[in-house]
Short mmCIF file of C-alpha atoms in Angstrom, two decimals:
data_model
loop_
_atom_site.label_atom_id
_atom_site.label_comp_id
_atom_site.label_asym_id
_atom_site.label_seq_id
_atom_site.Cartn_x
_atom_site.Cartn_y
_atom_site.Cartn_z
CA MET A 1 73.02 102.37 21.97
CA HIS A 2 70.70 104.47 19.81
CA LYS A 3 67.81 105.84 21.85
CA ILE A 4 64.65 106.41 19.77
CA LEU A 5 61.37 107.99 20.89
CA VAL A 6 58.37 106.63 18.98
CA PHE A 7 54.84 107.94 18.57
CA GLY A 8 52.10 105.98 16.79
CA MET A 9 50.97 103.17 19.08
CA THR A 10 47.35 103.21 20.30
CA GLU A 11 45.23 100.73 22.25
CA ASN A 12 43.93 99.18 19.02
CA PRO A 13 46.23 96.69 17.21
CA GLY A 14 45.67 98.22 13.78
CA GLY A 15 47.88 98.75 10.75
CA VAL A 16 50.30 101.32 12.19
CA GLU A 17 50.64 99.37 15.42
CA SER A 18 51.33 96.14 13.50
CA PHE A 19 53.91 97.91 11.36
CA LEU A 20 55.79 99.24 14.39
CA TYR A 21 55.64 95.96 16.25
CA ASN A 22 56.79 93.98 13.21
CA TYR A 23 59.88 96.14 12.73
CA ILE A 24 60.82 96.74 16.35
CA SER A 25 60.54 93.01 17.10
CA GLU A 26 63.27 92.38 14.54
CA ILE A 27 65.63 95.27 15.40
CA ASP A 28 68.54 94.37 17.68
CA PRO A 29 67.61 95.48 21.24
CA GLY A 30 71.32 95.65 22.04
CA GLU A 31 71.76 98.44 19.49
CA PHE A 32 68.45 100.31 19.76
CA GLN A 33 66.33 101.44 22.71
CA PHE A 34 62.75 102.33 21.73
CA ASP A 35 60.50 104.30 24.09
CA PHE A 36 56.87 105.01 23.22
CA LEU A 37 54.81 108.16 23.64
CA CYS A 38 51.26 106.90 24.27
CA ASN A 39 48.32 109.33 24.22
CA SER A 40 46.24 107.20 26.57
CA TYR A 41 46.53 106.01 30.16
CA GLU A 42 45.41 102.53 29.01
CA LYS A 43 47.77 99.84 27.76
CA ILE A 44 48.76 100.21 24.13
CA ALA A 45 48.75 97.38 21.60
CA TYR A 46 51.62 94.92 22.16
CA GLU A 47 52.67 96.78 25.34
CA ASP A 48 53.61 93.65 27.30
CA LYS A 49 55.67 92.22 24.43
CA LEU A 50 57.40 95.54 23.82
CA ALA A 51 58.19 95.87 27.54
CA GLU A 52 59.83 92.43 27.43
CA ARG A 53 62.20 93.86 24.81
CA GLY A 54 63.15 96.71 27.14
CA CYS A 55 60.87 99.37 25.67
CA LYS A 56 59.46 102.00 28.01
CA MET A 57 55.93 103.44 27.68
CA ILE A 58 55.30 107.10 28.50
CA HIS A 59 51.54 107.48 28.98
CA PHE A 60 49.80 110.87 28.83
CA ILE A 61 46.27 112.12 28.32
CA ALA A 62 44.83 112.50 24.82
CA ARG A 63 44.70 116.07 23.48
CA SER A 64 40.99 115.68 22.72
CA LYS A 65 40.15 114.78 26.33
CA ASN A 66 41.91 117.55 28.24
CA TYR A 67 43.94 119.94 26.13
CA LYS A 68 45.47 121.87 29.03
CA LYS A 69 46.60 118.74 30.87
CA TYR A 70 47.89 117.24 27.62
CA LYS A 71 50.07 120.29 26.97
CA GLN A 72 51.39 120.26 30.53
CA GLU A 73 52.29 116.56 30.41
CA ILE A 74 53.97 116.79 27.00
CA GLN A 75 55.88 119.94 27.95
CA THR A 76 57.09 118.38 31.20
CA PHE A 77 58.26 115.17 29.51
CA PHE A 78 60.16 116.84 26.68
CA SER A 79 61.76 119.47 28.91
CA LYS A 80 63.06 116.78 31.28
CA HIS A 81 63.90 113.98 28.86
CA GLY A 82 64.05 115.33 25.30
CA LYS A 83 67.84 115.53 25.17
CA GLU A 84 68.12 111.85 26.10
CA TYR A 85 66.98 110.89 22.58
CA GLU A 86 68.84 111.15 19.30
CA CYS A 87 65.71 110.60 17.23
CA ILE A 88 61.92 110.89 17.37
CA TRP A 89 59.88 108.78 14.95
CA VAL A 90 56.30 110.05 14.55
CA ASN A 91 53.92 107.60 12.82
CA VAL A 92 50.60 109.16 11.85
CA CYS A 93 47.76 108.98 9.32
CA SER A 94 47.52 112.78 8.95
CA LEU A 95 49.38 115.96 9.86
CA ALA A 96 46.49 117.27 11.99
CA ASN A 97 48.68 117.22 15.12
CA ILE A 98 52.43 117.84 14.85
CA ASP A 99 52.97 118.90 18.48
CA TYR A 100 55.42 116.05 19.12
CA LEU A 101 57.75 117.28 16.39
CA LYS A 102 57.51 120.87 17.62
CA TYR A 103 58.49 119.88 21.16
CA ALA A 104 61.20 117.55 19.86
CA LYS A 105 62.79 120.43 17.98
CA LYS A 106 62.39 122.85 20.89
CA TYR A 107 64.04 120.47 23.34
CA GLY A 108 66.93 119.32 21.20
CA ILE A 109 66.12 115.99 19.54
CA PRO A 110 68.30 116.27 16.42
CA LYS A 111 66.68 113.70 14.10
CA ARG A 112 62.92 114.12 13.69
CA ILE A 113 61.09 111.68 11.40
CA ILE A 114 57.52 112.15 10.20
CA HIS A 115 56.11 108.91 8.77
CA SER A 116 52.91 108.90 6.69
CA HIS A 117 50.67 105.83 6.95
CA ASN A 118 47.72 106.82 4.78
CA SER A 119 46.88 108.22 1.36
CA LYS A 120 43.62 110.08 2.10
CA ASN A 121 41.89 111.86 4.97
CA MET A 122 40.01 109.36 7.17
CA ASP A 123 39.20 111.83 9.95
CA SER A 124 36.86 114.79 10.36
CA TRP A 125 36.67 117.78 8.05
CA LEU A 126 38.49 119.89 10.67
CA ARG A 127 41.39 117.46 10.96
CA GLY A 128 41.55 117.36 7.18
CA GLU A 129 41.92 121.15 7.12
CA LEU A 130 44.61 121.02 9.82
CA HIS A 131 46.46 118.43 7.74
CA GLN A 132 46.45 120.73 4.71
CA LEU A 133 47.71 123.69 6.78
CA ASN A 134 50.51 121.66 8.38
CA ARG A 135 51.74 120.47 4.97
CA PHE A 136 53.09 124.03 4.56
CA VAL A 137 55.08 124.03 7.82
CA ILE A 138 56.12 120.42 8.41
CA GLN A 139 59.59 121.02 6.95
CA LYS A 140 60.26 123.50 9.80
CA TYR A 141 59.95 120.73 12.39
CA ALA A 142 60.81 117.42 10.71
CA THR A 143 64.23 116.52 9.34
CA ASP A 144 63.25 113.25 7.63
CA PHE A 145 60.16 112.42 5.59
CA TRP A 146 58.92 108.84 5.27
CA ALA A 147 55.80 107.23 3.84
CA CYS A 148 54.32 103.76 3.47
CA SER A 149 53.68 104.14 -0.28
CA GLU A 150 54.00 106.52 -3.23
CA ALA A 151 50.31 107.37 -2.81
CA ALA A 152 50.98 108.33 0.81
CA VAL A 153 53.90 110.51 -0.31
CA SER A 154 51.65 112.38 -2.72
CA TRP A 155 48.93 113.06 -0.16
CA PHE A 156 51.19 113.92 2.77
CA TYR A 157 53.90 116.09 1.29
CA ARG A 158 54.06 119.16 -0.91
CA ASP A 159 56.00 118.93 -4.18
CA SER A 160 59.09 120.51 -2.61
CA LEU A 161 59.39 117.55 -0.20
CA LYS A 162 58.44 114.65 -2.44
CA ASP A 163 61.98 114.09 -3.71
CA LYS A 164 63.21 113.89 -0.12
CA ALA A 165 60.57 111.39 0.99
CA LYS A 166 61.55 107.75 1.48
CA VAL A 167 59.08 104.91 1.00
CA ILE A 168 59.32 102.36 3.81
CA HIS A 169 57.60 99.09 2.95
CA ASN A 170 55.21 97.73 5.55
CA ALA A 171 57.18 94.50 5.70
CA ILE A 172 55.89 91.34 7.34
CA SER A 173 57.41 88.41 9.20
CA THR A 174 56.09 85.54 7.13
CA GLU A 175 57.10 83.11 9.91
CA ARG A 176 55.03 84.95 12.53
CA MET A 177 51.96 85.10 10.29
CA ALA A 178 52.30 81.61 8.78
CA TYR A 179 49.25 79.36 8.59
CA ASP A 180 48.85 77.26 11.75
CA PRO A 181 46.43 74.33 11.27
CA GLU A 182 46.31 73.60 15.02
CA LYS A 183 45.34 77.19 15.87
CA SER A 184 42.79 77.10 13.06
CA LEU A 185 41.13 73.97 14.40
CA GLN A 186 41.04 75.31 17.97
CA LEU A 187 39.37 78.56 16.95
CA ARG A 188 36.88 76.97 14.56
CA GLU A 189 35.83 74.54 17.29
CA LYS A 190 35.49 77.38 19.79
CA LEU A 191 33.25 79.31 17.37
CA GLY A 192 31.30 76.20 16.37
CA LEU A 193 32.30 76.72 12.74
CA GLN A 194 34.15 73.47 12.03
CA ASP A 195 32.18 72.80 8.85
CA ALA A 196 31.68 76.39 7.71
CA TYR A 197 33.40 78.18 4.85
CA ILE A 198 34.73 81.29 6.62
CA MET A 199 35.11 84.55 4.76
CA GLY A 200 37.04 87.01 6.91
CA ASN A 201 37.99 90.66 7.15
CA VAL A 202 40.38 92.39 9.55
CA GLY A 203 40.15 96.14 10.05
CA ARG A 204 38.58 99.03 11.90
CA LEU A 205 34.81 99.20 11.38
CA HIS A 206 35.02 102.46 9.47
CA PHE A 207 34.06 104.10 6.18
CA GLN A 208 37.59 103.59 4.85
CA LYS A 209 37.41 99.81 5.25
CA ASN A 210 34.08 99.58 3.39
CA GLN A 211 32.51 96.75 5.42
CA GLU A 212 29.09 98.02 4.29
CA PHE A 213 29.92 96.83 0.77
CA LEU A 214 31.26 93.57 2.17
CA LEU A 215 27.97 92.87 3.97
CA LYS A 216 26.01 93.51 0.79
CA ILE A 217 28.05 91.15 -1.39
CA PHE A 218 28.10 88.51 1.35
CA ALA A 219 24.30 88.70 1.61
CA GLN A 220 24.08 87.76 -2.06
CA ALA A 221 26.76 85.07 -1.87
CA VAL A 222 25.30 83.26 1.14
CA LYS A 223 22.06 82.65 -0.78
CA LYS A 224 24.02 80.33 -3.08
CA MET A 225 26.46 79.14 -0.43
CA PRO A 226 24.54 78.61 2.84
CA GLU A 227 27.58 77.07 4.57
CA ALA A 228 29.41 80.42 4.29
CA ARG A 229 30.02 82.55 7.36
CA LEU A 230 31.48 86.05 7.63
CA VAL A 231 33.87 86.92 10.46
CA LEU A 232 34.72 90.57 11.08
CA VAL A 233 37.77 91.24 13.29
CA GLY A 234 37.93 94.80 14.59
CA GLN A 235 35.95 97.57 16.23
CA GLY A 236 35.09 101.10 15.18
CA GLU A 237 32.58 103.90 14.96
CA ASP A 238 30.52 102.14 12.27
CA GLU A 239 29.80 99.03 14.35
CA GLU A 240 26.18 99.79 15.22
CA LYS A 241 25.45 101.02 11.71
CA LEU A 242 26.86 97.80 10.24
CA LYS A 243 24.92 95.59 12.66
CA LYS A 244 21.74 97.41 11.69
CA LEU A 245 22.52 96.82 8.00
CA ALA A 246 23.17 93.12 8.67
CA ALA A 247 19.71 92.89 10.30
CA GLU A 248 18.10 94.64 7.33
CA LEU A 249 19.81 92.21 4.96
CA GLY A 250 18.68 89.24 7.08
CA ILE A 251 22.21 87.87 7.55
CA GLU A 252 22.78 88.35 11.31
CA LYS A 253 22.97 84.59 11.97
CA TYR A 254 25.74 84.21 9.37
CA ILE A 255 28.06 86.84 10.90
CA TYR A 256 30.48 86.67 13.83
CA TRP A 257 31.60 90.04 15.21
CA ALA A 258 34.98 89.23 16.74
CA GLY A 259 35.96 92.69 18.01
CA VAL A 260 39.61 93.55 18.64
CA GLN A 261 41.86 90.48 18.73
CA LYS A 262 45.51 90.03 19.65
CA ASP A 263 46.41 86.81 17.81
CA ILE A 264 45.64 87.83 14.24
CA CYS A 265 47.57 84.83 12.91
CA GLN A 266 45.09 82.48 14.57
CA TRP A 267 42.11 84.25 13.01
CA LEU A 268 43.70 84.31 9.57
CA SER A 269 44.52 80.61 9.93
CA ALA A 270 40.83 79.92 10.64
CA PHE A 271 39.65 81.82 7.55
CA ASP A 272 39.18 80.20 4.16
CA LEU A 273 39.06 83.46 2.19
CA PHE A 274 40.08 87.03 3.01
CA VAL A 275 37.83 89.77 1.61
CA PHE A 276 39.27 93.30 1.62
CA PRO A 277 37.14 95.92 -0.20
CA SER A 278 38.68 99.07 1.34
CA ARG A 279 38.02 102.39 -0.38
CA PHE A 280 41.68 103.36 0.11
CA GLU A 281 44.77 102.32 2.07
CA GLY A 282 48.15 103.89 2.71
CA ALA A 283 49.76 100.47 2.59
CA PRO A 284 47.56 97.41 3.09
CA ILE A 285 49.08 95.68 6.12
CA ALA A 286 46.01 93.50 6.70
CA ALA A 287 46.20 92.21 3.12
CA LEU A 288 49.94 91.60 3.43
CA GLU A 289 49.44 89.65 6.65
CA ALA A 290 46.73 87.59 4.95
CA GLN A 291 49.13 86.86 2.09
CA ALA A 292 51.83 85.86 4.59
CA ASN A 293 49.27 83.40 5.97
CA GLY A 294 48.73 82.08 2.44
CA LEU A 295 45.04 82.97 2.29
CA PRO A 296 43.24 83.47 -1.00
CA ILE A 297 42.29 87.15 -1.14
CA LEU A 298 39.61 89.11 -2.95
CA THR A 299 40.51 92.79 -2.67
CA SER A 300 39.61 96.12 -4.19
CA GLU A 301 42.11 97.70 -6.57
CA GLN A 302 41.79 100.84 -4.46
CA ALA A 303 43.07 98.98 -1.38
CA VAL A 304 45.92 96.91 -2.78
CA PRO A 305 48.20 98.27 -5.53
CA GLU A 306 49.69 95.84 -8.02
CA ALA A 307 53.07 96.06 -6.26
CA CYS A 308 51.51 94.59 -3.10
CA VAL A 309 50.06 91.55 -4.87
CA LEU A 310 52.70 88.99 -3.93
CA ASN A 311 50.89 85.65 -4.12
CA GLY A 312 49.16 84.11 -7.12
CA ASN A 313 45.89 83.57 -5.20
CA CYS A 314 45.21 87.30 -4.71
CA ARG A 315 42.49 88.72 -7.00
CA ARG A 316 41.80 92.46 -7.45
CA LEU A 317 38.54 94.07 -8.56
CA SER A 318 37.64 97.73 -8.87
CA LEU A 319 34.92 99.05 -6.58
CA GLU A 320 33.46 100.59 -9.72
CA GLU A 321 32.63 97.12 -11.02
CA PRO A 322 29.00 95.98 -10.59
CA MET A 323 28.27 94.27 -7.28
CA GLU A 324 27.23 91.16 -9.19
CA LYS A 325 30.78 90.76 -10.49
CA TRP A 326 32.10 90.85 -6.94
CA VAL A 327 29.58 88.22 -5.86
CA ASP A 328 30.49 85.98 -8.81
CA GLU A 329 34.20 86.30 -8.04
CA LEU A 330 33.59 85.61 -4.36
CA LEU A 331 31.76 82.37 -5.20
CA LYS A 332 34.33 81.36 -7.81
CA MET A 333 37.21 81.84 -5.37
CA ALA A 334 35.34 79.97 -2.63
CA GLU A 335 35.09 77.00 -4.99
CA ASN A 336 38.58 77.03 -6.51
CA ALA A 337 41.12 79.14 -4.60
CA LYS A 338 43.61 77.38 -2.30
CA ARG A 339 46.16 78.49 0.29
CA GLU A 340 49.66 79.23 -0.98
CA GLU A 341 52.60 77.10 0.12
CA GLN A 342 54.86 78.61 2.81
CA ALA A 343 58.10 78.26 0.84
CA VAL A 344 56.52 80.08 -2.11
CA ILE A 345 55.18 82.81 0.18
CA GLN A 346 58.61 83.43 1.70
CA GLN A 347 60.26 83.87 -1.71
CA ASN A 348 57.42 86.09 -2.94
CA PHE A 349 57.89 88.45 0.02
CA VAL A 350 61.66 88.63 -0.48
CA ASP A 351 61.26 89.33 -4.19
CA GLY A 352 58.59 91.96 -3.58
CA GLY A 353 60.55 93.85 -0.90
CA TYR A 354 58.14 92.97 1.92
CA ASP A 355 60.23 90.48 3.89
CA ILE A 356 60.90 91.95 7.33
CA HIS A 357 64.35 90.37 7.71
CA THR A 358 65.57 92.11 4.57
CA GLU A 359 63.82 95.44 5.09
CA VAL A 360 64.76 95.86 8.76
CA LYS A 361 68.42 96.34 7.80
CA LYS A 362 67.43 99.35 5.70
CA ILE A 363 65.42 100.99 8.47
CA GLU A 364 68.23 100.49 11.00
CA LYS A 365 70.54 102.51 8.75
CA LEU A 366 67.93 105.24 8.25
CA LEU A 367 67.33 105.56 11.99
CA CYS A 368 71.05 106.04 12.61
CA CYS A 369 72.18 108.36 9.83
#
């Protein structure tokens, strides 16, 4: 039994959390034991499902809330239990905090993986500066260097480490995310949107995800398509700002703010079109899940690289294009674009290297060696 300590799960079921859950759900629990370091006393995303697979959650206080207590709790855990693990797998969007790797090295965990999940700084200026400083020392504490994309490799690692870095695809279970007409009908009836054309977005309400732009193009589109509705799944620091913008644009009655949701497949199944105008992404899990569901997608080129366009009903536009072009494409796709067939989706994911059943075999080997 390989015992792996994992960091990267939070309370919010976002991209990193989905990535970890997707892979760990497919890895043989008879061969691997995964325990999770959780920097919150609250339940993490997928905690109940992970516990059913035998995973253990180690909850501690966040560094930002009580630094002294955080250090004490981390020190105590690693000093007592560090040598029980053969590997620590740290999944982060920046190198601002590498304490877990430092303690892992100090207390004898031999394999120490740092895994990059973003391609730009999405935190404060200070955390951005800490990230840049830690790029110079990360090789002292990590033994293995992973990233979700080539862009994430370039941002995370200095040139001396780039040749050592391994790109791990954010693979998806197409079966788990497959379109479910029954779930779609149930949710649309619950929302009172049986006859609406639903444009949807899944992601943290944050500058990176660019929902401000989405509201602006939707405000233009709904003038020509009054049956359209916009559903935003997620929470974040920009929520009040976005709601204020929606009021200014006069589109509040056309928007449903869904907040954090657990059954993303159901929400995707209820959508007619997925709109994804992110300014940047490490690897676009939300767009991959939408493709696994078969949804037509209008995305920014900055969010989804060509290699992640797996289905024929995914259209990319640059954010540098005029807003009018986005509105025209949105209306054109609403009129013509259809869901992809499940058999086609499955083959597309295998061919593209994003099928979880294929990719999980690779990660099992990397965790062991």
